[in-house]
PDB file of C-alpha atoms in Angstrom:
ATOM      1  CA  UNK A   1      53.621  -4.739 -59.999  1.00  0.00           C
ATOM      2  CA  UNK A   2      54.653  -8.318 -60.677  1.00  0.00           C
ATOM      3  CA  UNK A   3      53.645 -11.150 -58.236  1.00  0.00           C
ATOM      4  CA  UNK A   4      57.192 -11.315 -56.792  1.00  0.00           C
ATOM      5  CA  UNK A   5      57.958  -7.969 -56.429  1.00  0.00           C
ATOM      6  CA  UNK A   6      57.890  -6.333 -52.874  1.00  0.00           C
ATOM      7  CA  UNK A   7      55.358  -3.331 -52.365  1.00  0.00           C
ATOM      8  CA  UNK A   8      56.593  -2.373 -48.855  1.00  0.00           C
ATOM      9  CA  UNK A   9      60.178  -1.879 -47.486  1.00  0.00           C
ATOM     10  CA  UNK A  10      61.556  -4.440 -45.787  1.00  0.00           C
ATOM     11  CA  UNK A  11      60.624  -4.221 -42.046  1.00  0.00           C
ATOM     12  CA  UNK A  12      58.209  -6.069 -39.974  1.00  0.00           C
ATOM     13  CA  UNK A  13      58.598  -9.905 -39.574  1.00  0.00           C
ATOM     14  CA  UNK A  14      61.196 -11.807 -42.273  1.00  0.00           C
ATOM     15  CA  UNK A  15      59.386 -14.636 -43.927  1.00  0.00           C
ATOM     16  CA  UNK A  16      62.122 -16.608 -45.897  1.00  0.00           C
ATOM     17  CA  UNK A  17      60.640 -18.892 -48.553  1.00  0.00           C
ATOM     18  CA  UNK A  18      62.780 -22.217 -49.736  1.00  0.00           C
ATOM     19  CA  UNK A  19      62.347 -24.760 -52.694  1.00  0.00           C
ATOM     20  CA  UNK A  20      63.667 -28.097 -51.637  1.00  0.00           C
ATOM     21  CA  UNK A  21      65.213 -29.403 -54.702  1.00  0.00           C
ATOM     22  CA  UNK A  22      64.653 -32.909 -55.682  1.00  0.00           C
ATOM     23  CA  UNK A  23      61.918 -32.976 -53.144  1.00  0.00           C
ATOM     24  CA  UNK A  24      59.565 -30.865 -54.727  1.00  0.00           C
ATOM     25  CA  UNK A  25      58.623 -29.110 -51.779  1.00  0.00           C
ATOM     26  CA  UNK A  26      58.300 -25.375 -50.737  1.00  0.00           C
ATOM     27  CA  UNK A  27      59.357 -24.191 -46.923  1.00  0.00           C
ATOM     28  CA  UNK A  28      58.349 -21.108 -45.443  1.00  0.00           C
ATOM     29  CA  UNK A  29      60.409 -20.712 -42.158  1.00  0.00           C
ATOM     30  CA  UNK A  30      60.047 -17.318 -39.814  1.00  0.00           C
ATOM     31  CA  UNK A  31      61.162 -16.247 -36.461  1.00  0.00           C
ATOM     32  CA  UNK A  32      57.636 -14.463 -35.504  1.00  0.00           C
ATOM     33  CA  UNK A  33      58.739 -12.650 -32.459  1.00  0.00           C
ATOM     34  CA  UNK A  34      58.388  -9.418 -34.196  1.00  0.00           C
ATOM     35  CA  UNK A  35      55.191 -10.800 -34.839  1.00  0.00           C
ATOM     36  CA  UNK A  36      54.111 -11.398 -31.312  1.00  0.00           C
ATOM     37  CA  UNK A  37      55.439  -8.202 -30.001  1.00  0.00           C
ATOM     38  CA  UNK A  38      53.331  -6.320 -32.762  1.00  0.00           C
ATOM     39  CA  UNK A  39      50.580  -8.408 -31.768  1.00  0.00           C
ATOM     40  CA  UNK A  40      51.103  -7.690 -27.789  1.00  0.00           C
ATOM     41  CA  UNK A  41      51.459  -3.640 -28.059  1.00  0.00           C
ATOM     42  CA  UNK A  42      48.271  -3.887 -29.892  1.00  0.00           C
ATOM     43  CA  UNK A  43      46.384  -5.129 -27.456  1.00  0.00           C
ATOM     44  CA  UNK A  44      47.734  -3.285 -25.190  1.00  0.00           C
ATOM     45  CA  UNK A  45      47.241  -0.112 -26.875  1.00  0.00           C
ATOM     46  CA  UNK A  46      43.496  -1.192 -27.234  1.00  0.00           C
ATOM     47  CA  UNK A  47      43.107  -2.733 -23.289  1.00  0.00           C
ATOM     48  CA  UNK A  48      42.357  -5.994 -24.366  1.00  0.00           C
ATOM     49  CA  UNK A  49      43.422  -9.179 -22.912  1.00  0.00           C
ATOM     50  CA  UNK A  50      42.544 -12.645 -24.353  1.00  0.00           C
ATOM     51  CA  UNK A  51      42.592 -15.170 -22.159  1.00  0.00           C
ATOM     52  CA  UNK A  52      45.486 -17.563 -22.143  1.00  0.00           C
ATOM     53  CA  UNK A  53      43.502 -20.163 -24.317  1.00  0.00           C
ATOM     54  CA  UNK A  54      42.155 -17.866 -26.791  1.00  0.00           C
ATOM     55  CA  UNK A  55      45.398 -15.967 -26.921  1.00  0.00           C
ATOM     56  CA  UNK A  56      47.736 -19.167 -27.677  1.00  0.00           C
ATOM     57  CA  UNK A  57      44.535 -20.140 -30.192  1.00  0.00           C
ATOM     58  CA  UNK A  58      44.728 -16.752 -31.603  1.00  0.00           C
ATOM     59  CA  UNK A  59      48.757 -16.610 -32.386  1.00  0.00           C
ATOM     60  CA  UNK A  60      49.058 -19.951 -33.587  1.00  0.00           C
ATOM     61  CA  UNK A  61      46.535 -18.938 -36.513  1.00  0.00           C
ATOM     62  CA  UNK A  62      48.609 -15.316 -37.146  1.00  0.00           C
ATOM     63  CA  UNK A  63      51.966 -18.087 -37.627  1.00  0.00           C
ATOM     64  CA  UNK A  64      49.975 -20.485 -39.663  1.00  0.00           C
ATOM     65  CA  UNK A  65      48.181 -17.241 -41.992  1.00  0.00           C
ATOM     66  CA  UNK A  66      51.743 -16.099 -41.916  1.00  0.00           C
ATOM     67  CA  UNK A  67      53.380 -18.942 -43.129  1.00  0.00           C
ATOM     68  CA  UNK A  68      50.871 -19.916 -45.540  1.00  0.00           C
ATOM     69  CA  UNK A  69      50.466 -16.402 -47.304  1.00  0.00           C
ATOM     70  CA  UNK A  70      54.397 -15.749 -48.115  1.00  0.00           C
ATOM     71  CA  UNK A  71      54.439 -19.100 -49.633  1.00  0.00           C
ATOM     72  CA  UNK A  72      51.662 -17.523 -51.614  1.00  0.00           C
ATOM     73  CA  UNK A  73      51.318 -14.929 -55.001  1.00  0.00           C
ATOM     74  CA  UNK A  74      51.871 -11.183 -54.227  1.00  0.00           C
ATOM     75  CA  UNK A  75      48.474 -10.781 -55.732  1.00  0.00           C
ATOM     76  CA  UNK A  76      46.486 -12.546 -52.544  1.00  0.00           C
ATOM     77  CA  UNK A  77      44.952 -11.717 -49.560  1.00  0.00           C
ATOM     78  CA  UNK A  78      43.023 -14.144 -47.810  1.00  0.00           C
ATOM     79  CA  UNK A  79      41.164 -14.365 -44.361  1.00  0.00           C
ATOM     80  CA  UNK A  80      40.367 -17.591 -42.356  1.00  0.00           C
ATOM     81  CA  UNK A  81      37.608 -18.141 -39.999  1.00  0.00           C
ATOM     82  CA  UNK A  82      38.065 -21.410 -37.695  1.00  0.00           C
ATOM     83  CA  UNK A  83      34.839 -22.607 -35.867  1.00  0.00           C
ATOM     84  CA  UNK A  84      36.243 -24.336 -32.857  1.00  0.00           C
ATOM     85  CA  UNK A  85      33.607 -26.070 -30.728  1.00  0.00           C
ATOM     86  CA  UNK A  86      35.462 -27.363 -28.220  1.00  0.00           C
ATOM     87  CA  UNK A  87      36.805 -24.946 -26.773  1.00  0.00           C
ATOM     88  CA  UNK A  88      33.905 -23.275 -28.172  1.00  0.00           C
ATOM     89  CA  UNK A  89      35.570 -20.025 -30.085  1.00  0.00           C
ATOM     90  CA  UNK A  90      35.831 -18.382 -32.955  1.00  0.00           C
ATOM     91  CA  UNK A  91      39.670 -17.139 -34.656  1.00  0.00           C
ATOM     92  CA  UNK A  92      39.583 -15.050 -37.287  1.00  0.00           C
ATOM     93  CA  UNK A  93      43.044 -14.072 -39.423  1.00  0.00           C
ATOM     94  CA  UNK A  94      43.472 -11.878 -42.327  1.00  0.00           C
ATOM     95  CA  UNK A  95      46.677 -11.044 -44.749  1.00  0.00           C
ATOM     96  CA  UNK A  96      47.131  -8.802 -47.323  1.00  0.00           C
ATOM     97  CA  UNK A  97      50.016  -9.973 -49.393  1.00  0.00           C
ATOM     98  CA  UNK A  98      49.957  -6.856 -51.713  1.00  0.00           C
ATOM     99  CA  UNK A  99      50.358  -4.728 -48.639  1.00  0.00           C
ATOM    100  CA  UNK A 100      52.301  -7.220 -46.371  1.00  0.00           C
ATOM    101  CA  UNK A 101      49.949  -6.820 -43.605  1.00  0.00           C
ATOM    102  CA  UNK A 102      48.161  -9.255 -41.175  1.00  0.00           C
ATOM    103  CA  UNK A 103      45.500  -9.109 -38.135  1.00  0.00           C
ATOM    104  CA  UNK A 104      43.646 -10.904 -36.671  1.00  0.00           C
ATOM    105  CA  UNK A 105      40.624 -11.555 -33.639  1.00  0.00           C
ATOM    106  CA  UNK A 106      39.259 -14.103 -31.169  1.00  0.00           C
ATOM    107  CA  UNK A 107      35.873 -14.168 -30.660  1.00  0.00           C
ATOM    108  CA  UNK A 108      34.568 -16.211 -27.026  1.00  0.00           C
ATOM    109  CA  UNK A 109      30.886 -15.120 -26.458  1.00  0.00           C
ATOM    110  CA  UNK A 110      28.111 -15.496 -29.178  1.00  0.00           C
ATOM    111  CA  UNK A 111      29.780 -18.206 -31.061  1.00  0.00           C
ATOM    112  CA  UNK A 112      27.264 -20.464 -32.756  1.00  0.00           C
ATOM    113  CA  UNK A 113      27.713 -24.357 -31.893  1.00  0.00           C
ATOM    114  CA  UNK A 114      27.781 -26.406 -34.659  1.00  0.00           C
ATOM    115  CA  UNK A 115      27.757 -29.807 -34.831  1.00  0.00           C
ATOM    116  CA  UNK A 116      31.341 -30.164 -36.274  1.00  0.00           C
ATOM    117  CA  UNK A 117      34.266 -27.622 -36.364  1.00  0.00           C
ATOM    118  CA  UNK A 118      34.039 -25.725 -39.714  1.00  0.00           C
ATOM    119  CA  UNK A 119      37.360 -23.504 -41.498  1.00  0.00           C
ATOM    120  CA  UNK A 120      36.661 -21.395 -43.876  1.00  0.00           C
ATOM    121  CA  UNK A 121      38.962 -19.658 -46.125  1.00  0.00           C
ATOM    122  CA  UNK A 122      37.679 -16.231 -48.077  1.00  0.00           C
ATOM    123  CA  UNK A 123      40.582 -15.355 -50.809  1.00  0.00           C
ATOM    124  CA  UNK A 124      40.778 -12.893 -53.267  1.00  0.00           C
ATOM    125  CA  UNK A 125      43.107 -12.096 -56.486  1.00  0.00           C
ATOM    126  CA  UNK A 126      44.053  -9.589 -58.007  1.00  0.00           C
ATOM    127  CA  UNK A 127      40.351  -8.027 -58.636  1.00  0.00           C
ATOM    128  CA  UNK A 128      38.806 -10.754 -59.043  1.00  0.00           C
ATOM    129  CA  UNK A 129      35.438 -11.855 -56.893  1.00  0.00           C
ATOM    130  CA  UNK A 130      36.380 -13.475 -53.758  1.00  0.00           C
ATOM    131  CA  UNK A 131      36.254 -17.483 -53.091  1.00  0.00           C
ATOM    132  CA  UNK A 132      35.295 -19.284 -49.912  1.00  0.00           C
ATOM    133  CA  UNK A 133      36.427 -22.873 -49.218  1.00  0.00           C
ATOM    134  CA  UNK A 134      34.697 -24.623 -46.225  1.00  0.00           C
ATOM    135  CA  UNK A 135      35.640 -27.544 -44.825  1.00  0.00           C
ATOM    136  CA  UNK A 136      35.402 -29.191 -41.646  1.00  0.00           C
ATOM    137  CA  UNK A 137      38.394 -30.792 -39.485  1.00  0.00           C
ATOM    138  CA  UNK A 138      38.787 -32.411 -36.004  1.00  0.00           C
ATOM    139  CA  UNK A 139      40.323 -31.475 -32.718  1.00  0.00           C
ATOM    140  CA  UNK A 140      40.954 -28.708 -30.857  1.00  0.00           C
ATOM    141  CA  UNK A 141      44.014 -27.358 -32.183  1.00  0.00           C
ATOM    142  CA  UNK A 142      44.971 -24.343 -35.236  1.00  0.00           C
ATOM    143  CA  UNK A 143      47.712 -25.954 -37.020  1.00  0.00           C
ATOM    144  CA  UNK A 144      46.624 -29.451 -37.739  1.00  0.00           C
ATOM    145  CA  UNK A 145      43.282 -27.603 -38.528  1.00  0.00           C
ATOM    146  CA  UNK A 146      44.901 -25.977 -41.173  1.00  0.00           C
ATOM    147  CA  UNK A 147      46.864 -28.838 -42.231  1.00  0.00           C
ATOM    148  CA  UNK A 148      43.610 -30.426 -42.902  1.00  0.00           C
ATOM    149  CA  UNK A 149      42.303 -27.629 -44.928  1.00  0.00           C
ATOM    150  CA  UNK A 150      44.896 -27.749 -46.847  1.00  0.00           C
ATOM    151  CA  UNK A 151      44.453 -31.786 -47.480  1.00  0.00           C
ATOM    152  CA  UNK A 152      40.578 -31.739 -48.335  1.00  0.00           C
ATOM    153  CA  UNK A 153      40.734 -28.103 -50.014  1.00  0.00           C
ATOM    154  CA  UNK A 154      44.472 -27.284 -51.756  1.00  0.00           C
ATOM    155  CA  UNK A 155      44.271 -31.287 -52.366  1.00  0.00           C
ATOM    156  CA  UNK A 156      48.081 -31.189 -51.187  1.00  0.00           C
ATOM    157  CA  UNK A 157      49.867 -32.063 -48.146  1.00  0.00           C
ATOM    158  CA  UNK A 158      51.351 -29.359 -45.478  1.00  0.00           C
ATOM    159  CA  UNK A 159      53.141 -29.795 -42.444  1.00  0.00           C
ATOM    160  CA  UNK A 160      53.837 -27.129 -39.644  1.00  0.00           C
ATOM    161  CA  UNK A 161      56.830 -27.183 -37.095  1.00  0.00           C
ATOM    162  CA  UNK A 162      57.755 -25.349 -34.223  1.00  0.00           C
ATOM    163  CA  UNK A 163      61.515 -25.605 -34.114  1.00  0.00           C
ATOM    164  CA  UNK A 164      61.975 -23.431 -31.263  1.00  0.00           C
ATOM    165  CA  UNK A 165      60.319 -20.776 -28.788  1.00  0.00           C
ATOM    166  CA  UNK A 166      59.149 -18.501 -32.045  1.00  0.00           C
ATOM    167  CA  UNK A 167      60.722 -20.073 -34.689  1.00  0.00           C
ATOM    168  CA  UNK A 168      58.114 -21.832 -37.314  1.00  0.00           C
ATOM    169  CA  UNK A 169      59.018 -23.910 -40.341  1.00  0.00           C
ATOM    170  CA  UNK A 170      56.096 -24.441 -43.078  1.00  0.00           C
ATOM    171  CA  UNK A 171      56.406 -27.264 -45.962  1.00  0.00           C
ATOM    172  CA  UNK A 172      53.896 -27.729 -48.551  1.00  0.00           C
ATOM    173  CA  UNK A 173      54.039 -31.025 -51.284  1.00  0.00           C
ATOM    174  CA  UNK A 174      54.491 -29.402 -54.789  1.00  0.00           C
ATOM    175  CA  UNK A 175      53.951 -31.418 -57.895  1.00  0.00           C
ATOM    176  CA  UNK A 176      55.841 -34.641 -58.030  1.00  0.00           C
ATOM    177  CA  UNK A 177      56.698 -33.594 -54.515  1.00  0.00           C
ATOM    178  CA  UNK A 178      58.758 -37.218 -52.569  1.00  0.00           C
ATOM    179  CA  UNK A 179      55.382 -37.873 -50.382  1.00  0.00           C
ATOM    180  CA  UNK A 180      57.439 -40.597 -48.607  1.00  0.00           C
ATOM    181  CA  UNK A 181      59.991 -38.145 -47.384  1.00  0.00           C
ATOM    182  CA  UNK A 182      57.552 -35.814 -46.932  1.00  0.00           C
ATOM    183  CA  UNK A 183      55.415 -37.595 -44.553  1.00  0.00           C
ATOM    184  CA  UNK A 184      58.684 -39.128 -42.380  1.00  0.00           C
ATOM    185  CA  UNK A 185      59.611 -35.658 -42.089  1.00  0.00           C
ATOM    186  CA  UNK A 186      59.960 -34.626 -38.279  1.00  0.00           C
ATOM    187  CA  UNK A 187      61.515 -32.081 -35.966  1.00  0.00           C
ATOM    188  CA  UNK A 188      65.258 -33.497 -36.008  1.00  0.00           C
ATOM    189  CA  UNK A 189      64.926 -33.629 -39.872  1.00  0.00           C
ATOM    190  CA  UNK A 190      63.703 -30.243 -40.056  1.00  0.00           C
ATOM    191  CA  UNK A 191      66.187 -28.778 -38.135  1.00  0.00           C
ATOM    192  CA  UNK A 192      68.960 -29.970 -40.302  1.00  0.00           C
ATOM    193  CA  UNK A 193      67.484 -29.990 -43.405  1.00  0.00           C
ATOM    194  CA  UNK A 194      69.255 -27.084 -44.687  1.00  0.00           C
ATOM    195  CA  UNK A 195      72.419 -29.589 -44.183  1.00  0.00           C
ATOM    196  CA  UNK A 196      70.691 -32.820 -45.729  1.00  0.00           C
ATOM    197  CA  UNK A 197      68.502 -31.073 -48.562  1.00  0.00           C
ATOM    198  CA  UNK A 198      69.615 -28.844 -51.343  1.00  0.00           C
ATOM    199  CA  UNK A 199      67.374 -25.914 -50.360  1.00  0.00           C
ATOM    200  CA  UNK A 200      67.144 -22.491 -52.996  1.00  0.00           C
ATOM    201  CA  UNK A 201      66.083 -19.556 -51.777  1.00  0.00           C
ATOM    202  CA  UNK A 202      63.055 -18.188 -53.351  1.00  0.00           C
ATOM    203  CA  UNK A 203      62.332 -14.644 -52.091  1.00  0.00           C
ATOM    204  CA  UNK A 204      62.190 -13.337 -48.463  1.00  0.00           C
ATOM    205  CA  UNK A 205      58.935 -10.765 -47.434  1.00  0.00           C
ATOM    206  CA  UNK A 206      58.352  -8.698 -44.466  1.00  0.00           C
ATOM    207  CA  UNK A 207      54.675  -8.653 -42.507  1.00  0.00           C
ATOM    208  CA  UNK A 208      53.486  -6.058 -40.625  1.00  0.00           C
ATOM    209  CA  UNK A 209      50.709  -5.775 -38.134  1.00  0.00           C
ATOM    210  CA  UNK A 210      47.944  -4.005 -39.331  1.00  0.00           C
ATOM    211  CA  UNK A 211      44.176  -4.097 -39.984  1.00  0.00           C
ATOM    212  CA  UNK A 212      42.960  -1.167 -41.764  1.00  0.00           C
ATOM    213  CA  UNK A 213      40.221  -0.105 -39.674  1.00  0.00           C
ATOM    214  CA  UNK A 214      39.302   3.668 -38.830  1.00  0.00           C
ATOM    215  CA  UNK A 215      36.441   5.746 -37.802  1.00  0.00           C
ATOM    216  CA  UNK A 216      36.389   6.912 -41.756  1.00  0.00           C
ATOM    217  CA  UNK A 217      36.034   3.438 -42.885  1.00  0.00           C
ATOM    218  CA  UNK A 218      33.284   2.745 -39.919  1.00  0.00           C
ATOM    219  CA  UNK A 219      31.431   5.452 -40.643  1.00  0.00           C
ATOM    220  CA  UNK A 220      29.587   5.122 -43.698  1.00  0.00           C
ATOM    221  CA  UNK A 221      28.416   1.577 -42.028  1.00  0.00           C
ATOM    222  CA  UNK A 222      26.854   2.992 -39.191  1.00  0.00           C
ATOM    223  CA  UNK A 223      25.587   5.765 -41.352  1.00  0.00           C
ATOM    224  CA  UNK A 224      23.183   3.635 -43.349  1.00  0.00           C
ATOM    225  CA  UNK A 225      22.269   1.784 -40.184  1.00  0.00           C
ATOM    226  CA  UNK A 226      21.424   5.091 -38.683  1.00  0.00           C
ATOM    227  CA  UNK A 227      18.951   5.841 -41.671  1.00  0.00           C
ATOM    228  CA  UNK A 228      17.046   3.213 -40.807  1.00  0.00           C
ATOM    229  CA  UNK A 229      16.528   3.312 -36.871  1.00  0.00           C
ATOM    230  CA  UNK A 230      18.314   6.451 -35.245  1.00  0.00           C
ATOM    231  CA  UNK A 231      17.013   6.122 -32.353  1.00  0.00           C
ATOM    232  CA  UNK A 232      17.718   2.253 -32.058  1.00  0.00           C
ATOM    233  CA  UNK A 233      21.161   2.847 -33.009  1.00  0.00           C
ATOM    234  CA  UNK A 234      22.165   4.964 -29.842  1.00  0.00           C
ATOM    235  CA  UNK A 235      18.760   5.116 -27.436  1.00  0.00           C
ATOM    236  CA  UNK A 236      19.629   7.723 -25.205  1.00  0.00           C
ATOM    237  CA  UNK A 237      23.440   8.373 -25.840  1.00  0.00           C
ATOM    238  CA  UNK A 238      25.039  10.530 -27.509  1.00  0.00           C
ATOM    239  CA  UNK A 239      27.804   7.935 -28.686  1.00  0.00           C
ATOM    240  CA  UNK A 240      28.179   4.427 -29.194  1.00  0.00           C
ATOM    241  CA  UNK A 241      31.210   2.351 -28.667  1.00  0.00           C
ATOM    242  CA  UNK A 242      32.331   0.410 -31.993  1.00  0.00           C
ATOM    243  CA  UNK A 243      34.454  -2.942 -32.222  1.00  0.00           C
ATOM    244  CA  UNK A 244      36.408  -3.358 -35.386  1.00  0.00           C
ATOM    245  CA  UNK A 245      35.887  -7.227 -35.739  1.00  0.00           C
ATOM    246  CA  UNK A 246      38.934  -8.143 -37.970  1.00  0.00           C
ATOM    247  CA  UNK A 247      41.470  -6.788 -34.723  1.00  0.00           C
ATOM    248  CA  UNK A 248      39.032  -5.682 -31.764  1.00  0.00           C
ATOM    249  CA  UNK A 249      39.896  -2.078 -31.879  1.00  0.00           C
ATOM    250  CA  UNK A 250      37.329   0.439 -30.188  1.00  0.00           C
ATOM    251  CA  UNK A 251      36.428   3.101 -31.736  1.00  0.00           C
ATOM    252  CA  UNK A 252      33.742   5.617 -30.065  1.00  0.00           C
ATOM    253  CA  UNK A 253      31.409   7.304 -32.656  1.00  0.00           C
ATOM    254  CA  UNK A 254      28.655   9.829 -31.895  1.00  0.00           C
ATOM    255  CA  UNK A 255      25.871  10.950 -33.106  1.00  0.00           C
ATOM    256  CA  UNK A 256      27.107  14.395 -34.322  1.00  0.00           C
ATOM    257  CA  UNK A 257      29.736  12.202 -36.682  1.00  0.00           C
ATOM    258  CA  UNK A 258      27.105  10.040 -38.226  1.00  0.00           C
ATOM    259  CA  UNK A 259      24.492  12.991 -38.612  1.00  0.00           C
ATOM    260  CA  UNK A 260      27.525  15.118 -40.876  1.00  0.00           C
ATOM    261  CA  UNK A 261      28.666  12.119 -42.367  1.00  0.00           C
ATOM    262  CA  UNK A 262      24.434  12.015 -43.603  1.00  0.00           C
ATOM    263  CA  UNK A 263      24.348  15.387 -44.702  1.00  0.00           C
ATOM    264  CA  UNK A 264      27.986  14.984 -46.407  1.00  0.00           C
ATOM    265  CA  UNK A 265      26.477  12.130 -48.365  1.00  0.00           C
ATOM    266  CA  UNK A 266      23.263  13.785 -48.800  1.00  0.00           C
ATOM    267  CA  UNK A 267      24.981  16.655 -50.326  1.00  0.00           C
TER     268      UNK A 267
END
């Protein structure tokens, strides 16, 4: 598979990816609503609820992952981690561009303070061993958090836009990119740019919501912590509730799973 060649159909949420000619500037635009909803029946499904500053937190990262990884190879997935302290949170986003997929979690209670807010980015290619970027960034809010990752770790400009209720625009600098232009860019000029730039469509992707996680891909996890304190592991229960940290899906696991899942690997 080449790096710009699809590997799903197209449905899920339309990413449309733009060079800005004579700029030398790439734009990512999406309408994420499919996005959201996705996002929504999940939660539902799973009876969770965020509450409404950890939810707002928690989409605006799934927009900027979104936005970021279509303007990226086919070969890449990536996952951020942003260390808020104030509000004191953890978001955590993950996309798979050679599936299309993305996911994510918010994490309120056992979050370690720190004395500055740290972002780190884990991305692997192709097969290659994964890379982690860490830098740290002011404020309280996701995009200009990720605007500053990409300043201090891409070493390039980004801007992010909300031109409407769901609808996001995303421009990275490119080489010899118009910096001056660039950084005067605002919402008005945004809006209209596709009437006041020369903008060439580059390729258009679909994401869909999904994490990955299942009781077979738990299982051999709690297996090998079960070899080394059974009893620890579930007391006096017969099961144990599981939280899939990437997307906060339960799972509920007992004992009589993990002790043929043993003998399986035993045999």
């Amino acid at each position: 598979m080449s790096e710009n060649e699809t590997p799903v159909p197209p449905d899920g949420t339309e990413v449309r990816t733009y060079f800005v000619r004579e700029r030398n500037a790439m734009l990512a635009r999406s309408d994420v609503s499919g996005l959201f909803v996705d996002y929504y029946l999940h939660l539902h499904d799973e009876g969770l609820r965020h509450e409404p500053t950890a939810d707002r937190m928690l989409k605006d990262a799934l927009v900027a992952l979104l936005l970021h990884s279509a303007s990226r190879p086919w070969s890449e997935s990536v996952a951020w981690t942003i260390n808020f302290q104030h509000p004191l949170l953890n978001v955590f986003v993950a996309a798979d561009n050679r599936l299309a997929t993305i996911a994510g979690n918010v994490f309120t209670k056992n979050v370690k303070e720190n004395q500055s807010n740290l972002f780190y980015s884990d991305l692997v290619r192709n097969t290659d061993l994964p890379r982690r970027s860490v830098v740290t960034f002011e404020g309280s809010e996701v995009f200009p958090a990720v605007e500053e990752y990409y300043t201090q770790s891409e070493q390039r400009p980004a801007r992010y836009f909300l031109l409407d209720d769901e609808d996001y625009v995303f421009i990275t600098a490119q080489p010899g990119c118009d910096l001056e232009w660039f950084a005067a860019l605002d919402i008005e000029a945004v809006r209209a740019i596709d009437k006041t730039e020369t903008l060439s469509l580059l390729e258009t992707r679909h994401y869909k919501w999904f994490c990955g996680c299942s009781e077979e891909v738990l299982l051999p996890m709690l297996a090998t912590a079960m070899k080394v304190d059974r009893e620890g592991l579930f007391g006096e229960d017969d099961s144990i509730r599981v939280t899939c940290p990437r997307c906060g899906a339960g799972y509920t696991i007992t004992r009589e799973m993990l002790e043929k899942k043993l003998g399986d690997a035993a045999g």
